[in-house]
mmCIF file of C-alpha atoms in Angstrom:
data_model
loop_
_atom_site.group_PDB
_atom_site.id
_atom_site.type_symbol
_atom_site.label_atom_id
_atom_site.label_comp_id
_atom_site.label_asym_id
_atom_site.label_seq_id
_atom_site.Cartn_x
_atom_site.Cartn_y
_atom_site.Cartn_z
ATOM 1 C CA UNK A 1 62.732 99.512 41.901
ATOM 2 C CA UNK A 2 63.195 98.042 45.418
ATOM 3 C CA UNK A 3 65.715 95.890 43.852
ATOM 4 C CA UNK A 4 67.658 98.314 42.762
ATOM 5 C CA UNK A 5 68.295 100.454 45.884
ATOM 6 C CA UNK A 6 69.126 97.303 47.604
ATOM 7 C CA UNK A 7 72.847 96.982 48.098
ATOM 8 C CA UNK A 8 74.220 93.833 46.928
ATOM 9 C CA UNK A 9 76.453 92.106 48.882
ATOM 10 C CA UNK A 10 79.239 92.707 46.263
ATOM 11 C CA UNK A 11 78.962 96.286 46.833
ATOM 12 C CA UNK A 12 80.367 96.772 50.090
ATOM 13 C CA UNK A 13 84.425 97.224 50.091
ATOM 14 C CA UNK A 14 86.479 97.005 53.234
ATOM 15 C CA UNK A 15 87.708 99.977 54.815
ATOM 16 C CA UNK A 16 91.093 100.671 53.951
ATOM 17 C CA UNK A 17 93.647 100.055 56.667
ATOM 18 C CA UNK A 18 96.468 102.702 57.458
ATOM 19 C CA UNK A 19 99.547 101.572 56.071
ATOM 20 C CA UNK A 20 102.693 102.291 58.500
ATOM 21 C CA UNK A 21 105.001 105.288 57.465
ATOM 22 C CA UNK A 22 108.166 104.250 55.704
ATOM 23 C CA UNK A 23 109.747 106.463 57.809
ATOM 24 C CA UNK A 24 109.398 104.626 61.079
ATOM 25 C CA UNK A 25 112.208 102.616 62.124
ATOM 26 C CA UNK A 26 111.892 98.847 63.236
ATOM 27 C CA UNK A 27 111.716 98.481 67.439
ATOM 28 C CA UNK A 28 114.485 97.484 68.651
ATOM 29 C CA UNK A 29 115.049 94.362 70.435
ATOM 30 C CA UNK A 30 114.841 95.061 74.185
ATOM 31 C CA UNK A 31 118.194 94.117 76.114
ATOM 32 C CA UNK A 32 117.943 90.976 78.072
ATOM 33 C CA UNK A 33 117.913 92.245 82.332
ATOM 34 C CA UNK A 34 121.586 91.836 83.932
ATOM 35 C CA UNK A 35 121.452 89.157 86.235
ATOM 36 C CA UNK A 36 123.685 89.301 89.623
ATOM 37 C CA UNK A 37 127.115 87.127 89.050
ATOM 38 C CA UNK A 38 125.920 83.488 90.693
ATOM 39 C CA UNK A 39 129.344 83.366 92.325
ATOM 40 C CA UNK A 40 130.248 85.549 95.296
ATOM 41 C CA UNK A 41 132.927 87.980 93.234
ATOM 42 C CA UNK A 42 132.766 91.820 94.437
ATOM 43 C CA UNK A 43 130.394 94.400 93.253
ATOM 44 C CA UNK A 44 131.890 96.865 91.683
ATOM 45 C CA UNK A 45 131.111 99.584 94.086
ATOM 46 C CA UNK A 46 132.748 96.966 96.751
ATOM 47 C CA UNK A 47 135.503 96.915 94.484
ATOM 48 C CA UNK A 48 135.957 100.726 94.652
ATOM 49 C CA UNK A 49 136.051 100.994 98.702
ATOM 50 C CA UNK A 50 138.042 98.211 98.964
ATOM 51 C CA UNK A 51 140.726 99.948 96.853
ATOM 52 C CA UNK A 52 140.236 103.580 98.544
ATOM 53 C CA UNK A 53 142.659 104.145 101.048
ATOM 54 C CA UNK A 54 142.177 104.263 104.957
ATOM 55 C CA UNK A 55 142.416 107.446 106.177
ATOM 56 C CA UNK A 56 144.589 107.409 109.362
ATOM 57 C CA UNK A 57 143.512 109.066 112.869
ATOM 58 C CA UNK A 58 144.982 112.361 113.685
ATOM 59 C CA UNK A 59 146.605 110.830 116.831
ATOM 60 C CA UNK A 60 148.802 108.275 114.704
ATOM 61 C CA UNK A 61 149.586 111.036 112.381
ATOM 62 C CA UNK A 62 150.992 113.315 115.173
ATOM 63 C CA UNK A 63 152.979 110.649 116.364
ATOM 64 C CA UNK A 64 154.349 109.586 113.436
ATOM 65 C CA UNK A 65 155.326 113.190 113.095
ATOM 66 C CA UNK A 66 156.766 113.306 116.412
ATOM 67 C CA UNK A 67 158.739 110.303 116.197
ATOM 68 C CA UNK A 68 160.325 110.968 113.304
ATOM 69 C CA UNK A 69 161.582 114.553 114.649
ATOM 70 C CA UNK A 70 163.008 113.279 117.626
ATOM 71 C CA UNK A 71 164.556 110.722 115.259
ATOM 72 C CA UNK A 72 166.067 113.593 113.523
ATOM 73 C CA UNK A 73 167.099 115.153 117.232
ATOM 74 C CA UNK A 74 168.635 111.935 118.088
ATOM 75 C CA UNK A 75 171.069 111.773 115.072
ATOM 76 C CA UNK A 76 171.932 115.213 116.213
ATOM 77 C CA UNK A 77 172.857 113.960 119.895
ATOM 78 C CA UNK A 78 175.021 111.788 118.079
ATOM 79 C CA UNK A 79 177.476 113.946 116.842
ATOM 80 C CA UNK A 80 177.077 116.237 120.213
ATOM 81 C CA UNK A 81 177.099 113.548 122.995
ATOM 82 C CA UNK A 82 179.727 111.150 123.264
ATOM 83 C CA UNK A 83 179.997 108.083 121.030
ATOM 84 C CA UNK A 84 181.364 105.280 123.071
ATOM 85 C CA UNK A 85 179.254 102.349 123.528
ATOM 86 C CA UNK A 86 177.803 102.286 120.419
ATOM 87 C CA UNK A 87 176.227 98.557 120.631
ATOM 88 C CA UNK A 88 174.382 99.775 123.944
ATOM 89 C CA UNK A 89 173.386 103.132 122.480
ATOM 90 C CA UNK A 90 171.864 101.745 119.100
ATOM 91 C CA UNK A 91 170.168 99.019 121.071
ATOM 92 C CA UNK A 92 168.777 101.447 123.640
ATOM 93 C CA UNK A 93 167.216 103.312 120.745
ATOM 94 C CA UNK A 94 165.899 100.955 118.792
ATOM 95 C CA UNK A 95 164.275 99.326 122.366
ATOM 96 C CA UNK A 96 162.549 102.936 122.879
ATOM 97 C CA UNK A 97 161.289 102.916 119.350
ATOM 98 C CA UNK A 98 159.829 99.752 120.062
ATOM 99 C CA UNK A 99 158.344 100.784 123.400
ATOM 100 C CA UNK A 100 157.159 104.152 121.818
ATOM 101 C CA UNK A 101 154.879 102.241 119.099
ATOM 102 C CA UNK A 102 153.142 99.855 121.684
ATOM 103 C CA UNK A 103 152.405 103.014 123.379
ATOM 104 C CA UNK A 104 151.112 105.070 120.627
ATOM 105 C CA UNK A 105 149.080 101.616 119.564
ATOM 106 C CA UNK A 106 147.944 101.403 123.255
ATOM 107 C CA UNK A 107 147.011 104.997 123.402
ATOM 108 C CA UNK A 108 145.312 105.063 119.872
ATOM 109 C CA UNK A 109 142.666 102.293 120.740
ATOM 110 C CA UNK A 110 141.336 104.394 123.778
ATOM 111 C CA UNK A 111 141.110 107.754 122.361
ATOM 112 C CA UNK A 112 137.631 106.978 121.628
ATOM 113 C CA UNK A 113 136.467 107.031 125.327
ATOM 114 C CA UNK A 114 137.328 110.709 125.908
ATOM 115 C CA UNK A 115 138.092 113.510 123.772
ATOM 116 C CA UNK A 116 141.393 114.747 126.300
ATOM 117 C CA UNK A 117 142.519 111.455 126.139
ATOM 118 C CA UNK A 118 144.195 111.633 123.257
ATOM 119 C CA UNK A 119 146.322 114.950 123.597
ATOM 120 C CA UNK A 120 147.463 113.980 126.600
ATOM 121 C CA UNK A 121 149.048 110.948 126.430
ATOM 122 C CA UNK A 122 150.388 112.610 122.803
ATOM 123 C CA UNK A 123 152.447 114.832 124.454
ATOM 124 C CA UNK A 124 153.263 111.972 127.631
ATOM 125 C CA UNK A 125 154.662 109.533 124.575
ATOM 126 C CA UNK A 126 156.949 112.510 123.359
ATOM 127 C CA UNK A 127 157.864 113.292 126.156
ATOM 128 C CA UNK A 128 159.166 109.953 127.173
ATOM 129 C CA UNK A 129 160.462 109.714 123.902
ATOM 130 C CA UNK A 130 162.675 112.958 124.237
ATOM 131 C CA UNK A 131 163.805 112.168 128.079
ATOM 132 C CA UNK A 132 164.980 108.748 127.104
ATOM 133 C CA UNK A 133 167.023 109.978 124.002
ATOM 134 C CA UNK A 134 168.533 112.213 126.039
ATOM 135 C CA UNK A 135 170.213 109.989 127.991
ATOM 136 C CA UNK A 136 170.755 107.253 125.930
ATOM 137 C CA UNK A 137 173.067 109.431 123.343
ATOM 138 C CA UNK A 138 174.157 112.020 126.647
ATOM 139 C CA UNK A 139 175.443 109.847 129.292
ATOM 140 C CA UNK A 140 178.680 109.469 129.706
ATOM 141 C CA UNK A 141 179.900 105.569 129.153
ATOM 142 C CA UNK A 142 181.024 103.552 131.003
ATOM 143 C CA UNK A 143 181.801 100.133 129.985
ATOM 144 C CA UNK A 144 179.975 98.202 133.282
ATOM 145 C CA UNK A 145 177.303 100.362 134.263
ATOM 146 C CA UNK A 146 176.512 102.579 130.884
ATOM 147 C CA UNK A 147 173.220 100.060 129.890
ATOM 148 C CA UNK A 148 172.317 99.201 133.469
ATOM 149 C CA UNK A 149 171.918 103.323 133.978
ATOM 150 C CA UNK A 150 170.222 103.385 130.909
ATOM 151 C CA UNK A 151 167.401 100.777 131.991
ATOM 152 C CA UNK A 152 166.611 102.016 135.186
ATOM 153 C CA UNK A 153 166.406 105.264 134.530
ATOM 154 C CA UNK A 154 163.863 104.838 131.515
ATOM 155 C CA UNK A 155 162.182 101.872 133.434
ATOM 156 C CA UNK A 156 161.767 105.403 135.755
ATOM 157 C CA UNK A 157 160.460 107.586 133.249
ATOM 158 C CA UNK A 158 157.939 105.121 131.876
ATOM 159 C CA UNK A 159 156.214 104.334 135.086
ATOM 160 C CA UNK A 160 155.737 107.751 136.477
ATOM 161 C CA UNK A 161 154.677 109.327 133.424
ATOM 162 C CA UNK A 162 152.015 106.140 132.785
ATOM 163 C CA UNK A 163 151.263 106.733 136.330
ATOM 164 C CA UNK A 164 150.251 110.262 136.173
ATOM 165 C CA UNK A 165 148.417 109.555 133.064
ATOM 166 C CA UNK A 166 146.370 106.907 135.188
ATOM 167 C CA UNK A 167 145.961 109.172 137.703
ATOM 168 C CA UNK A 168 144.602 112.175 135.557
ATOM 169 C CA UNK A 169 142.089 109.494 133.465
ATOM 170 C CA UNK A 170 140.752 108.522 136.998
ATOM 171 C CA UNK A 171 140.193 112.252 138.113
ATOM 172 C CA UNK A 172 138.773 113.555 135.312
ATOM 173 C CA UNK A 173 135.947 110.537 134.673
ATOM 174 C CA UNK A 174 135.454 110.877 138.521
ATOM 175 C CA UNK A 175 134.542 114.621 138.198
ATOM 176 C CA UNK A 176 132.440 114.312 135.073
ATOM 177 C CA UNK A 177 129.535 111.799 136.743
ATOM 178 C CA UNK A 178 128.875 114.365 139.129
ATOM 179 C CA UNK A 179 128.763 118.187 139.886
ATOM 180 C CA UNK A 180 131.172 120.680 138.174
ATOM 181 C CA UNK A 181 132.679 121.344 141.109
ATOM 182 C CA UNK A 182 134.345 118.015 141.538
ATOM 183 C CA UNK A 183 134.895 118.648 138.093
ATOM 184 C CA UNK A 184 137.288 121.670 138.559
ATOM 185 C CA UNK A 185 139.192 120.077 141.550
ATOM 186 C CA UNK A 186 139.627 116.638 139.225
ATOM 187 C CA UNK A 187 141.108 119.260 137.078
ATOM 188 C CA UNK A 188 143.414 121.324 139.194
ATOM 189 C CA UNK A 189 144.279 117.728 140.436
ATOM 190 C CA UNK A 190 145.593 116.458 137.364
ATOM 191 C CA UNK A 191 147.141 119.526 136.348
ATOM 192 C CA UNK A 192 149.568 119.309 139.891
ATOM 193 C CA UNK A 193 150.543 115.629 139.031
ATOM 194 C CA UNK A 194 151.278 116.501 134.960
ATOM 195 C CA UNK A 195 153.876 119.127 136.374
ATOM 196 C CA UNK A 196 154.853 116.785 139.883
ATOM 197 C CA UNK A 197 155.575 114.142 136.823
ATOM 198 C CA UNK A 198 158.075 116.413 134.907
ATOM 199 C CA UNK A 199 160.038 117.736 138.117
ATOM 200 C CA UNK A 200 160.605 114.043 139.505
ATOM 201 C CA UNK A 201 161.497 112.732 135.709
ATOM 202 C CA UNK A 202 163.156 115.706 133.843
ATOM 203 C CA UNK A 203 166.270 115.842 136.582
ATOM 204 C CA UNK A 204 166.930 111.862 134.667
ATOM 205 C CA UNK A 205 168.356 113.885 131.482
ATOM 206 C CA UNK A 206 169.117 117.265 133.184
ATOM 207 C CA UNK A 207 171.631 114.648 134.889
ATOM 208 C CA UNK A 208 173.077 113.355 131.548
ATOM 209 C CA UNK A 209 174.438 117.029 130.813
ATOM 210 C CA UNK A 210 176.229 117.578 134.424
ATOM 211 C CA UNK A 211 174.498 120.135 135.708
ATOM 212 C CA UNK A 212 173.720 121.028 139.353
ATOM 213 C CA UNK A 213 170.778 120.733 140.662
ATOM 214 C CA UNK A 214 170.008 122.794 143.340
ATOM 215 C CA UNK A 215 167.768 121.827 146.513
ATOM 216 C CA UNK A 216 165.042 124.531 145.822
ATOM 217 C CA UNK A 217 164.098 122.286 142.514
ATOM 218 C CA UNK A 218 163.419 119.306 144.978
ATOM 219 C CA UNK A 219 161.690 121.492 147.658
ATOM 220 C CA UNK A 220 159.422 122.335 144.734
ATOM 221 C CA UNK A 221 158.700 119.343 143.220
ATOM 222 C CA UNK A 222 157.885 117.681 147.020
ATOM 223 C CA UNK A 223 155.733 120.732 147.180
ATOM 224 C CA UNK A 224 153.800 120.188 144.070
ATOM 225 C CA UNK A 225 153.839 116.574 144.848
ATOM 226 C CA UNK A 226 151.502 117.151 148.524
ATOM 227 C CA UNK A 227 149.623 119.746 146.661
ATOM 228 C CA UNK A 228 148.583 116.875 144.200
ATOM 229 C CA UNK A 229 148.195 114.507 147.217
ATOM 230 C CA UNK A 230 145.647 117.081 148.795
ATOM 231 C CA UNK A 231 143.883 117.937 145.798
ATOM 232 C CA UNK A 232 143.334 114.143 145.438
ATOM 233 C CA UNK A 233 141.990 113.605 148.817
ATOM 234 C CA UNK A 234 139.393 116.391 148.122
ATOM 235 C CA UNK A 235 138.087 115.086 145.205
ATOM 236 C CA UNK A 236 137.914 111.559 146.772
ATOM 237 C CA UNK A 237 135.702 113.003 149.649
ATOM 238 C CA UNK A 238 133.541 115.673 147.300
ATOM 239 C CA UNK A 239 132.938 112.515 145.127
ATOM 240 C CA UNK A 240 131.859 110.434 147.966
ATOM 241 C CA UNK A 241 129.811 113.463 149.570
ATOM 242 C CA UNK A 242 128.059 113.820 145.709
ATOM 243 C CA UNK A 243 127.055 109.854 146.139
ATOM 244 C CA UNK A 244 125.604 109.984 149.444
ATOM 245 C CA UNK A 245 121.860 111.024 147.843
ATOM 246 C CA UNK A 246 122.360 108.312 145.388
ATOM 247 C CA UNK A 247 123.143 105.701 148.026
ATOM 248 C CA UNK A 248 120.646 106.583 150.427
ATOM 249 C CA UNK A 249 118.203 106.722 147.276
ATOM 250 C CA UNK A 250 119.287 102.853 146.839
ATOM 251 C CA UNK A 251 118.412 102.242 150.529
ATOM 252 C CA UNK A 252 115.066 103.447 150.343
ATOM 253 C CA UNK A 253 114.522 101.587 147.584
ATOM 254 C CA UNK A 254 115.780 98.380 148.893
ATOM 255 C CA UNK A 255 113.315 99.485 152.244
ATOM 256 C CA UNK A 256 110.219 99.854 150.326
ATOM 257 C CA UNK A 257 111.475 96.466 148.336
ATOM 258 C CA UNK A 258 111.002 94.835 151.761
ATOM 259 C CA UNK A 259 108.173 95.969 152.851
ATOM 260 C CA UNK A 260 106.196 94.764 149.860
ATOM 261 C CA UNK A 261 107.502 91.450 150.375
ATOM 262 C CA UNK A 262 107.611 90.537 154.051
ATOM 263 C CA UNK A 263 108.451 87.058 154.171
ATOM 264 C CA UNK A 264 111.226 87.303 151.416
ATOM 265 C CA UNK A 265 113.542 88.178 155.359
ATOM 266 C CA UNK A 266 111.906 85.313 157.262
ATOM 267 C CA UNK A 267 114.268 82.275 156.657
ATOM 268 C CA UNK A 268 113.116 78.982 155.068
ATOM 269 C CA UNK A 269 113.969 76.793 158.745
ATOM 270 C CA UNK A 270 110.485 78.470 160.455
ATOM 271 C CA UNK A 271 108.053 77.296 157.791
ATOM 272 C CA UNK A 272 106.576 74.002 159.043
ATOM 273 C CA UNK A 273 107.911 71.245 156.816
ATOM 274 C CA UNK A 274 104.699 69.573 154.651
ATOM 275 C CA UNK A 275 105.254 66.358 154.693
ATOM 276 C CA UNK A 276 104.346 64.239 151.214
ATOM 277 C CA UNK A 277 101.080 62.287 151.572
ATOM 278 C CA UNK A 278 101.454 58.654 152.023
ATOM 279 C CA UNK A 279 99.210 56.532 149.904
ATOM 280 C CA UNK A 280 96.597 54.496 151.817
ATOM 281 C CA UNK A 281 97.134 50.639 152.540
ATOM 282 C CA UNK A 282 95.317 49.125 150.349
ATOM 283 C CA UNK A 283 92.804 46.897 151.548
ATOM 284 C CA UNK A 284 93.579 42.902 152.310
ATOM 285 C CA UNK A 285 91.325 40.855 150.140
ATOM 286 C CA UNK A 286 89.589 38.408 152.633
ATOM 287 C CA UNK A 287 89.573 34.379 150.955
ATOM 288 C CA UNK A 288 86.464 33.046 149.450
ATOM 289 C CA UNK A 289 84.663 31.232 152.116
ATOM 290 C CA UNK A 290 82.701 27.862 151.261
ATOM 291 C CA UNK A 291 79.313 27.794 153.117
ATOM 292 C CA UNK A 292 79.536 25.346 156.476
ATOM 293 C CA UNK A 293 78.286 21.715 155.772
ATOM 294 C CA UNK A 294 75.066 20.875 156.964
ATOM 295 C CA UNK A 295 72.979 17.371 157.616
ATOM 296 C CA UNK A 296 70.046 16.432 155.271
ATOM 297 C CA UNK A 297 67.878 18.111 157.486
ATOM 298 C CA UNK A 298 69.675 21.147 157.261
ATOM 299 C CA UNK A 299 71.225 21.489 160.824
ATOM 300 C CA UNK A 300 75.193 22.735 161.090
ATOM 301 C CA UNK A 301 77.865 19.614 161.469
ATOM 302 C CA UNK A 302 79.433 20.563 164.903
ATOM 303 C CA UNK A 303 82.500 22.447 165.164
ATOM 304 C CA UNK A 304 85.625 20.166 165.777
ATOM 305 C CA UNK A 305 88.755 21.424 167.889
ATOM 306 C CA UNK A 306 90.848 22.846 165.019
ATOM 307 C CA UNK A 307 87.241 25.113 164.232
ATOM 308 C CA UNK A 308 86.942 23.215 160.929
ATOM 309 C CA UNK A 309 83.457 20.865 160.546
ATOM 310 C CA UNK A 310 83.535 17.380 162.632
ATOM 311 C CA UNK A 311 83.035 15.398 159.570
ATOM 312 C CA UNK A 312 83.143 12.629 161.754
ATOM 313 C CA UNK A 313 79.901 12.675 163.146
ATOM 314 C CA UNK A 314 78.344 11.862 159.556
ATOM 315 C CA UNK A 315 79.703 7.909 159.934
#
């Protein structure tokens, strides 16, 4: 009976593995990784911002503006002014073109160090720009002295308006390192040499249309020009009053410098020269002496005159 409920080892059947649905699709290969081009050609985001466009300042897009609508006031001057001298009109213009662009260029790499900067010398270029078209296409010609006239006069223009840029770039940095004081008379400063620049220049093409000038203009403009002159020399003393604490704050500083190191101010000629140490001679080395002959019976042989032994007493 014990035999019988005894499995046999043919009995026993494997479990039956779970066969995969039908249904379930293959996996799919997996896509190899992109690997970075070995050579050095562009990303393709690289590729993008290379191809977007620069966007220009809003400085060189004013003055592109503005040159082009004096360029459109200029043709106009042609048909009013007078057309003689065409070779030294054209020239003239294309010259202050030129001159215009180095300016704008000039002007366009220091906008960045002040936010004024840039209005201001917008509305110097144009102005320059309009003066000097003025009286290239308005002056009357005259074959010897028509391009002469024209040179000096914008050589004129140029420099003073340049000038009172300079001047109004130095006053109004000056005033903002210290208190706002200097700050407004830097201001009012500037303001008096903008308009002392326009009544000393603007007479160049008020002179191209003939008209009189009376002398109350130039009493004004001398005016205007000492008012700039004394609101100049304020600012130069408020400015040097406002560095007085930093100065003396430099002083004490250099004082207290001093005091920690007192023989940094005593000069190297008083300290007693140490003199290097000489070696010792060294010491002379004395000849081997041989011991002094004797007799048999030990006694000295005498001393002959030379101090050597009298070896002639031994014979």
């Amino acid at each position: 009976m014990s035999d019988l409920n005894t499995p046999t080892p043919h009995s026993e059947t494997p479990a039956p593995t779970q066969a995969a649905p039908a249904s379930a699709a293959p996996a799919a290969p997996t896509a190899p990784a992109l690997q970075p081009p070995l050579t050095g050609a562009p990303l393709p985001s690289q590729t993008d911002s290379a191809k977007s466009p620069r966007k220009l300042p809003m400085f060189l897009k004013i003055s592109i503006v503005l040159l082009a609508a004096l360029t459109l006031a200029s043709i106009s001057l042609l048909f009013i002014g007078d057309f003689e001298g065409k070779f030294e009109r054209v020239f003239s213009t294309f010259a202050l073109f030129a001159v215009f662009v180095l300016l704008t260029a000039f002007d366009t790499r220091r906008q960045q160090k002040s936010e004024w900067y840039a209005p201001v010398a917008l509305v110097a270029n144009a102005y320059i720009l309009g003066v000097l078209l003025t009286v290239i296409w308005m002056t009357k010609f005259d074959y010897f002295s028509l391009l002469f006239e024209i040179f000096w006069k914008s050589v004129f223009v140029i420099l003073v308006t340049r000038l009172v840029i300079l001047c109004c770039q130095l006053l109004l940095n000056m005033g903002a390192k210290v208190s706002a004081v200097v700050t407004r008379f830097a201001f009012v400063t500037s303001a008096f040499a903008v308009l002392s620049g326009i009544l000393f220049t603007a007479p160049v093409a008020i002179d191209a249309f003939d008209l009189y000038i009376p002398d109350v203009y130039w009493k004004i403009a001398t005016a205007m020009l000492i008012l700039t002159a004394l609101g100049l020399s304020i600012t130069l003393l408020l400015r040097w009053s406002a560095g007085s604490e930093e100065r003396e704050a430099t002083r004490a500083q250099q004082r207290q410098f001093a005091n920690q190191m007192p023989y940094s101010a005593v000069p190297a000629q008083s300290f007693p020269q140490v003199q290097p140490l000489q070696a010792a001679p060294a010491p002379q080395q004395t000849p081997n002496l041989l011991p002094w002959p004797t007799f048999a019976d030990g006694r000295p042989l005498p001393m002959g005159p030379d101090g050597q032994p009298d070896f002639s007493v031994l014979g």
